[in-house]
Amino acid sequence: MSDIVTAAAEAVDYDSWVRTNDGGKIPQSSADDRIRSMLEMLDLEPGLSVLEIGTGSGYSGALLSAAVGADGHVVSIDIDSDLVARASALHRQAYNTNIEVHAADGFGGWASAAPFDRIVAWTTPDVLPEPWIKQASAGAVVLTPVKLADVASANALVRCIVGDNFENSELHPGSFIEMAPDVITELGLPVRYVNASRLVEDAPPWWISAHMLHEQPRDVADKLLDKVREAAPQADFLPVDTATRLAFNAFVLARTNWPASLGGPIGWGIGVATSDSIAVVLPDGAGLTAGTSEAFDLLAELVDEWHEFGEPRYDRLEPTFTPCADGWQVRPKVRPATA
């Protein structure tokens, strides 16, 4: 970890920001090591101007405030006015005078304080927002989770340099709560691209999302989700460590035209789906298939292809950027193995 992030972390007490008065932890907080590792990727320096999307507990903003110093400036935005009020009070108590916190839809950035040298987001937009890039200075570093496909929870971190064609951009594993114009109250159910869902008492809801289902009648997805709920996971379908499995998920999204995801009490998984079948890999490496055998056969082919490619990790995945109405659609591409 760089000296500037280390010094900032040593100066800011994590628990004082994320803990509630009764000793609990606010839901909108992330692990301190995860926050610090992302800030490391920003290449922070004293005197920089930073835009933060997703105030959360305020801890990340406090680290940014310490890192850029008295000559720098931080603007933090969150859709939740209660979080903004809480973080603002904590910053005043900590005498962090170089940070301002606003309640607003983060998708629009904060034009009045632009340009920004660094932009970091702790919430996932469906595209790389055009306002952020317009408000960034030339050569600015932007680090944000983004969607890699038009299915729920198909997310990763993209780090890009603002300039022509976003050269030298990188993909990394990572995901945060979805960006939305209103405060999200059901944290277990994705905001976008869900084709069917079922609430479960005292457990995460079931849901299914698939590119091939988006143009189908709702009852098609409902029927497939019912089959998912009855299916039994196949143990050791892809017996790999977590980092490799996440890379495999991104590989699937890069190589298939039928991306899919599902979630429920068993966890969530990425895979492929047709209109009457789905096959995904669950967090423990088990496979879950439902419907006809078509999706399972497609996923098995992708597993074989992944092995043939040398089981690429994220260092062989690169983002592509396609202009769209609200910004840039980000999709993964697999680089060939070096000789």
Short mmCIF file of N, CA and C in Angstrom, two decimals, residues 119-183:
data_model
loop_
_atom_site.label_atom_id
_atom_site.label_comp_id
_atom_site.label_asym_id
_atom_site.label_seq_id
_atom_site.Cartn_x
_atom_site.Cartn_y
_atom_site.Cartn_z
N ILE A 119 -12.01 10.22 -9.80
CA ILE A 119 -13.42 9.91 -9.55
C ILE A 119 -13.49 8.47 -9.09
N VAL A 120 -14.12 8.24 -7.96
CA VAL A 120 -14.26 6.88 -7.42
C VAL A 120 -15.72 6.66 -7.04
N ALA A 121 -16.24 5.49 -7.35
CA ALA A 121 -17.63 5.17 -7.05
C ALA A 121 -17.72 3.91 -6.22
N TRP A 122 -18.63 3.93 -5.25
CA TRP A 122 -18.91 2.77 -4.40
C TRP A 122 -20.31 2.25 -4.67
N THR A 123 -20.82 2.54 -5.85
CA THR A 123 -22.13 2.11 -6.29
C THR A 123 -22.05 1.84 -7.78
N THR A 124 -22.86 0.92 -8.28
CA THR A 124 -22.69 0.39 -9.63
C THR A 124 -23.68 0.99 -10.63
N PRO A 125 -23.23 1.85 -11.55
CA PRO A 125 -24.11 2.30 -12.63
C PRO A 125 -24.19 1.23 -13.71
N ASP A 126 -25.24 1.31 -14.54
CA ASP A 126 -25.35 0.31 -15.61
C ASP A 126 -24.40 0.61 -16.76
N VAL A 127 -23.96 1.88 -16.89
CA VAL A 127 -22.97 2.27 -17.89
C VAL A 127 -21.97 3.21 -17.22
N LEU A 128 -20.85 3.47 -17.88
CA LEU A 128 -19.93 4.50 -17.40
C LEU A 128 -20.55 5.84 -17.72
N PRO A 129 -20.98 6.62 -16.71
CA PRO A 129 -21.78 7.82 -16.97
C PRO A 129 -21.02 8.92 -17.72
N GLU A 130 -21.67 9.47 -18.71
CA GLU A 130 -21.08 10.56 -19.48
C GLU A 130 -20.77 11.79 -18.62
N PRO A 131 -21.64 12.18 -17.66
CA PRO A 131 -21.32 13.35 -16.83
C PRO A 131 -20.00 13.23 -16.09
N TRP A 132 -19.66 12.02 -15.63
CA TRP A 132 -18.39 11.86 -14.91
C TRP A 132 -17.21 12.17 -15.82
N ILE A 133 -17.28 11.67 -17.03
CA ILE A 133 -16.15 11.88 -17.94
C ILE A 133 -16.06 13.35 -18.35
N LYS A 134 -17.19 14.00 -18.55
CA LYS A 134 -17.19 15.42 -18.88
C LYS A 134 -16.65 16.27 -17.74
N GLN A 135 -16.83 15.80 -16.51
CA GLN A 135 -16.39 16.56 -15.35
C GLN A 135 -14.97 16.19 -14.90
N ALA A 136 -14.34 15.29 -15.63
CA ALA A 136 -12.98 14.86 -15.28
C ALA A 136 -11.95 15.67 -16.07
N SER A 137 -10.82 15.91 -15.45
CA SER A 137 -9.73 16.58 -16.14
C SER A 137 -9.03 15.59 -17.07
N ALA A 138 -8.29 16.10 -18.03
CA ALA A 138 -7.54 15.22 -18.93
C ALA A 138 -6.53 14.41 -18.12
N GLY A 139 -6.53 13.10 -18.33
CA GLY A 139 -5.63 12.23 -17.59
C GLY A 139 -6.14 11.80 -16.24
N ALA A 140 -7.37 12.17 -15.91
CA ALA A 140 -7.95 11.79 -14.61
C ALA A 140 -8.13 10.28 -14.53
N VAL A 141 -8.02 9.75 -13.32
CA VAL A 141 -8.27 8.33 -13.06
C VAL A 141 -9.71 8.16 -12.59
N VAL A 142 -10.44 7.27 -13.24
CA VAL A 142 -11.81 6.95 -12.85
C VAL A 142 -11.85 5.48 -12.43
N LEU A 143 -12.38 5.22 -11.26
CA LEU A 143 -12.48 3.85 -10.75
C LEU A 143 -13.92 3.63 -10.30
N THR A 144 -14.60 2.69 -10.95
CA THR A 144 -16.00 2.46 -10.63
C THR A 144 -16.40 1.02 -10.94
N PRO A 145 -17.33 0.46 -10.18
CA PRO A 145 -17.94 -0.79 -10.63
C PRO A 145 -18.86 -0.49 -11.79
N VAL A 146 -18.98 -1.40 -12.72
CA VAL A 146 -19.88 -1.26 -13.86
C VAL A 146 -20.49 -2.62 -14.18
N LYS A 147 -21.53 -2.61 -14.99
CA LYS A 147 -22.13 -3.85 -15.45
C LYS A 147 -21.39 -4.34 -16.70
N LEU A 148 -21.13 -5.63 -16.75
CA LEU A 148 -20.44 -6.24 -17.89
C LEU A 148 -21.40 -6.91 -18.86
N ALA A 149 -22.69 -6.93 -18.54
CA ALA A 149 -23.70 -7.53 -19.41
C ALA A 149 -25.06 -7.01 -18.95
N ASP A 150 -26.08 -7.23 -19.77
CA ASP A 150 -27.42 -6.76 -19.41
C ASP A 150 -28.16 -7.78 -18.57
N VAL A 151 -27.46 -8.33 -17.56
CA VAL A 151 -28.06 -9.22 -16.58
C VAL A 151 -27.67 -8.76 -15.18
N ALA A 152 -28.48 -9.10 -14.21
CA ALA A 152 -28.26 -8.65 -12.85
C ALA A 152 -26.97 -9.22 -12.26
N SER A 153 -26.30 -8.39 -11.46
CA SER A 153 -25.10 -8.79 -10.70
C SER A 153 -23.92 -9.19 -11.58
N ALA A 154 -23.96 -8.82 -12.85
CA ALA A 154 -22.83 -9.10 -13.74
C ALA A 154 -21.89 -7.90 -13.71
N ASN A 155 -21.18 -7.74 -12.60
CA ASN A 155 -20.44 -6.51 -12.35
C ASN A 155 -18.94 -6.76 -12.20
N ALA A 156 -18.18 -5.70 -12.41
CA ALA A 156 -16.73 -5.71 -12.15
C ALA A 156 -16.29 -4.28 -11.98
N LEU A 157 -15.06 -4.10 -11.50
CA LEU A 157 -14.47 -2.77 -11.39
C LEU A 157 -13.74 -2.42 -12.68
N VAL A 158 -13.92 -1.19 -13.15
CA VAL A 158 -13.13 -0.71 -14.27
C VAL A 158 -12.31 0.49 -13.79
N ARG A 159 -11.04 0.48 -14.13
CA ARG A 159 -10.15 1.60 -13.87
C ARG A 159 -9.72 2.14 -15.21
N CYS A 160 -10.02 3.40 -15.47
CA CYS A 160 -9.68 3.97 -16.76
C CYS A 160 -9.07 5.36 -16.60
N ILE A 161 -8.32 5.74 -17.61
CA ILE A 161 -7.70 7.05 -17.68
C ILE A 161 -8.49 7.88 -18.70
N VAL A 162 -8.92 9.05 -18.30
CA VAL A 162 -9.73 9.87 -19.19
C VAL A 162 -8.86 10.43 -20.30
N GLY A 163 -9.25 10.15 -21.53
CA GLY A 163 -8.53 10.59 -22.72
C GLY A 163 -9.09 9.87 -23.92
N ASP A 164 -8.39 9.91 -25.01
CA ASP A 164 -8.86 9.25 -26.22
C ASP A 164 -8.95 7.75 -26.02
N ASN A 165 -10.16 7.20 -26.24
CA ASN A 165 -10.40 5.76 -26.28
C ASN A 165 -10.13 5.03 -24.96
N PHE A 166 -10.00 5.77 -23.86
CA PHE A 166 -9.80 5.15 -22.54
C PHE A 166 -8.64 4.15 -22.57
N GLU A 167 -7.53 4.55 -23.10
CA GLU A 167 -6.38 3.66 -23.20
C GLU A 167 -5.85 3.29 -21.82
N ASN A 168 -5.18 2.14 -21.74
CA ASN A 168 -4.59 1.64 -20.50
C ASN A 168 -5.64 1.38 -19.42
N SER A 169 -6.83 0.97 -19.83
CA SER A 169 -7.89 0.66 -18.87
C SER A 169 -7.75 -0.78 -18.38
N GLU A 170 -8.30 -1.03 -17.20
CA GLU A 170 -8.16 -2.35 -16.57
C GLU A 170 -9.51 -2.79 -15.98
N LEU A 171 -9.68 -4.09 -15.90
CA LEU A 171 -10.81 -4.68 -15.18
C LEU A 171 -10.29 -5.40 -13.95
N HIS A 172 -11.05 -5.31 -12.87
CA HIS A 172 -10.71 -5.98 -11.62
C HIS A 172 -12.00 -6.55 -11.03
N PRO A 173 -11.91 -7.62 -10.25
CA PRO A 173 -13.11 -8.14 -9.61
C PRO A 173 -13.63 -7.15 -8.57
N GLY A 174 -14.93 -7.04 -8.48
CA GLY A 174 -15.51 -6.14 -7.50
C GLY A 174 -16.93 -5.73 -7.86
N SER A 175 -17.73 -5.48 -6.85
CA SER A 175 -19.11 -5.08 -7.08
C SER A 175 -19.63 -4.37 -5.84
N PHE A 176 -20.49 -3.38 -6.05
CA PHE A 176 -21.13 -2.68 -4.96
C PHE A 176 -22.62 -2.52 -5.29
N ILE A 177 -23.36 -2.02 -4.34
CA ILE A 177 -24.79 -1.84 -4.52
C ILE A 177 -25.07 -1.05 -5.79
N GLU A 178 -26.18 -1.36 -6.45
CA GLU A 178 -26.50 -0.70 -7.70
C GLU A 178 -26.85 0.77 -7.49
N MET A 179 -26.47 1.60 -8.47
CA MET A 179 -26.87 2.99 -8.46
C MET A 179 -28.34 3.09 -8.87
N ALA A 180 -29.10 3.90 -8.13
CA ALA A 180 -30.52 4.06 -8.41
C ALA A 180 -30.93 5.49 -8.07
N PRO A 181 -32.00 5.99 -8.70
CA PRO A 181 -32.45 7.35 -8.42
C PRO A 181 -33.15 7.50 -7.08
N ASP A 182 -33.44 6.38 -6.42
CA ASP A 182 -34.07 6.40 -5.10
C ASP A 182 -33.30 5.48 -4.15
N VAL A 183 -33.50 5.67 -2.87
CA VAL A 183 -32.84 4.84 -1.87
C VAL A 183 -33.33 3.40 -2.00
#
